[in-house]
Tab-separated table of C-alpha atoms in Angstrom:
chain	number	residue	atom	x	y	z
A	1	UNK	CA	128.458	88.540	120.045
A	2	UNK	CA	129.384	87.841	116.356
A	3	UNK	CA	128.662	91.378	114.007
A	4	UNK	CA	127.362	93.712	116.514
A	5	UNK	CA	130.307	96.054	116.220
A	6	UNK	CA	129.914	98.862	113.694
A	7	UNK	CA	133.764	99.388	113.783
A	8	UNK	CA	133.045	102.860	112.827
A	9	UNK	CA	132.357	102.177	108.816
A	10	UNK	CA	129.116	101.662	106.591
A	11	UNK	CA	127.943	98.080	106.310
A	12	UNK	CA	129.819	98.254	102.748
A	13	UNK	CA	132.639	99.123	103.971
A	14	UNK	CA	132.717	97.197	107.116
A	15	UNK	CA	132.094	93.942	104.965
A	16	UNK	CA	134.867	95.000	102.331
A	17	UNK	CA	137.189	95.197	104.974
A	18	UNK	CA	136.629	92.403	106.524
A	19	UNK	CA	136.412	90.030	103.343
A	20	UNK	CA	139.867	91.313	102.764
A	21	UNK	CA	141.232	90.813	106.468
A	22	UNK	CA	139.793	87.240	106.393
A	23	UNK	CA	141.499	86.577	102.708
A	24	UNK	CA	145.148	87.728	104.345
A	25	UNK	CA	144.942	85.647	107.545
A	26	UNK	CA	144.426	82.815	105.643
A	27	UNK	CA	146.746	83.795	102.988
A	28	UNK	CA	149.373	84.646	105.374
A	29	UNK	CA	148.395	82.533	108.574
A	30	UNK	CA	148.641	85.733	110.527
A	31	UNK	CA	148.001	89.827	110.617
A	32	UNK	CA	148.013	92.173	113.447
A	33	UNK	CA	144.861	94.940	113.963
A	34	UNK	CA	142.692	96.263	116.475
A	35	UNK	CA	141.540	94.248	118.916
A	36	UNK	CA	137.928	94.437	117.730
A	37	UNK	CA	138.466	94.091	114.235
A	38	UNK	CA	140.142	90.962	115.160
A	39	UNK	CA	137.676	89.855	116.948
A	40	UNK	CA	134.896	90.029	114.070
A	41	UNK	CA	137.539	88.440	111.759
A	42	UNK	CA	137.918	85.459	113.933
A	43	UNK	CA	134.173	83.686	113.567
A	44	UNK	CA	134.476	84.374	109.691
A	45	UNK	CA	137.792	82.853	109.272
A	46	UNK	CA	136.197	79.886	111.505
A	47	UNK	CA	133.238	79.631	108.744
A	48	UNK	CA	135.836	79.336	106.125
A	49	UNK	CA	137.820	76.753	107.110
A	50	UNK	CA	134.573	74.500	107.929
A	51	UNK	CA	133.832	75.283	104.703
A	52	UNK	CA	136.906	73.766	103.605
A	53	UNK	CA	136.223	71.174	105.788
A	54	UNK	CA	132.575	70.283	104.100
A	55	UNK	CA	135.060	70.184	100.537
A	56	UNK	CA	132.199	70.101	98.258
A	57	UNK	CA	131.346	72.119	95.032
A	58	UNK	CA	128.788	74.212	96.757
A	59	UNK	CA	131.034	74.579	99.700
A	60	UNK	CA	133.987	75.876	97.406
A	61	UNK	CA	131.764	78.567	95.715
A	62	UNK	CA	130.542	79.945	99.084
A	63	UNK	CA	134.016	80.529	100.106
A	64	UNK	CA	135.001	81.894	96.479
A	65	UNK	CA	132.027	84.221	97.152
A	66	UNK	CA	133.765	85.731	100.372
A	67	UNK	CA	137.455	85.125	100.201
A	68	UNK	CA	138.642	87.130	97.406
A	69	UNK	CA	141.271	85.528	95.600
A	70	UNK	CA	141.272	82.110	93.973
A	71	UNK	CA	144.390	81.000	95.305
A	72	UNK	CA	143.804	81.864	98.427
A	73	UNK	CA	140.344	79.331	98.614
A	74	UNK	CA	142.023	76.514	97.193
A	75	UNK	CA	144.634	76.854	99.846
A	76	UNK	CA	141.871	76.703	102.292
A	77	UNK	CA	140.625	73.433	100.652
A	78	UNK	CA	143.610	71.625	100.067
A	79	UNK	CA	146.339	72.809	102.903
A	80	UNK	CA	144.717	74.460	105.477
A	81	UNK	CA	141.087	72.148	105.610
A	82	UNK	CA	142.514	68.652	106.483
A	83	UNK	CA	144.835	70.061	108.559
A	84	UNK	CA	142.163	71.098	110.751
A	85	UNK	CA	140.126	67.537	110.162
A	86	UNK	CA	140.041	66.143	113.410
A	87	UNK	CA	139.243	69.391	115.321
A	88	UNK	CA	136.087	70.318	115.728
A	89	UNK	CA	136.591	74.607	116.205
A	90	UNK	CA	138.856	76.582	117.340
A	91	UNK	CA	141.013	77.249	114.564
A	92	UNK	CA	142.275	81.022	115.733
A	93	UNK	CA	143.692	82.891	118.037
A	94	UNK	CA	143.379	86.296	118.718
A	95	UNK	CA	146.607	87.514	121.132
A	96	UNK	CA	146.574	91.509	122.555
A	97	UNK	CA	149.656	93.014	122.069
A	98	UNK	CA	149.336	96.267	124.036
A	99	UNK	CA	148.168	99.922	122.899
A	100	UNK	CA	149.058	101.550	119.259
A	101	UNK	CA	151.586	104.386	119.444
A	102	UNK	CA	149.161	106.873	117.577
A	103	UNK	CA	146.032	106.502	118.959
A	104	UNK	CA	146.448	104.180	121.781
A	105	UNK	CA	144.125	101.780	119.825
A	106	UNK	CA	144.211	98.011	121.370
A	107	UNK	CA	146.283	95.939	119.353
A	108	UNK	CA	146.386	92.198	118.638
A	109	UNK	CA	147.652	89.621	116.346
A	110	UNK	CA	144.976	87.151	115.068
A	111	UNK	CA	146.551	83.939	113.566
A	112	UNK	CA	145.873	80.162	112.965
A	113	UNK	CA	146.598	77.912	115.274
C-alpha cells in the first residue's frame, strides 16, 4: 500500500527525497534505487503524469508544487502527458536488479514505459 513505508527518514525528509526522485525520473525517464524507494516513487510519478494529462492551470500548479524544477513540469505537460493520452495507468515500471554490493540492499531501476 501507497506511503506506509517509513524508509528509515523523518516525514521531512522522506517527502524531500522523494519530490526529488520523482523530479529525476521524469527528468531523465529512468534512475536506479532500492527496491522500496522505488516502489513509493512509482504511484507519485503516476499522479504526475495524470496531472499532465488533466493540462489545466490548476493542474500545472499542483505539479509545480511537487516536482521541483520548472522545466522539468512543462516537460511533463507538453512531451511526456499526450504521450501517455490514450492509456489509462500504468505509466512505470519498476525492474529488480539484484542485491547492492555494500549492503546487500535490493536494487531496481524504475523508468517510464
Amino acid at each position: 500500500m501507497f506511503g506506509t513505508r517509513k524508509l528509515g527518514k523523518t516525514s521531512a525528509q522522506r517527502r524531500a527525497m522523494l519530490r526529488q526522485q520523482v523530479t529525476d525520473l521524469l527528468a531523465n525517464g529512468k534512475i536506479e534505487t532500492t527496491f522500496y524507494r522505488a516502489k513509493e516513487v512509482q504511484p507519485m510519478v503516476e499522479k504526475m503524469i495524470t496531472l499532465g494529462k488533466k493540462g489545466n492551470l490548476a493542474a500545472y500548479r499542483r505539479a509545480m508544487g511537487y516536482i521541483t524544477k520548472e522545466d522539468v513540469v512543462q516537460k511533463v505537460f507538453k512531451e511526456i502527458a499526450p504521450k501517455y493520452a490514450d492509456r489509462n495507468g500504468g505509466y512505470t515500471r519498476v525492474t529488480r536488479t539484484g542485491p547492492r554490493r555494500g549492503d546487500a540492499a535490493e536494487m531496481a531501476v524504475i523508468e517510464l514505459v
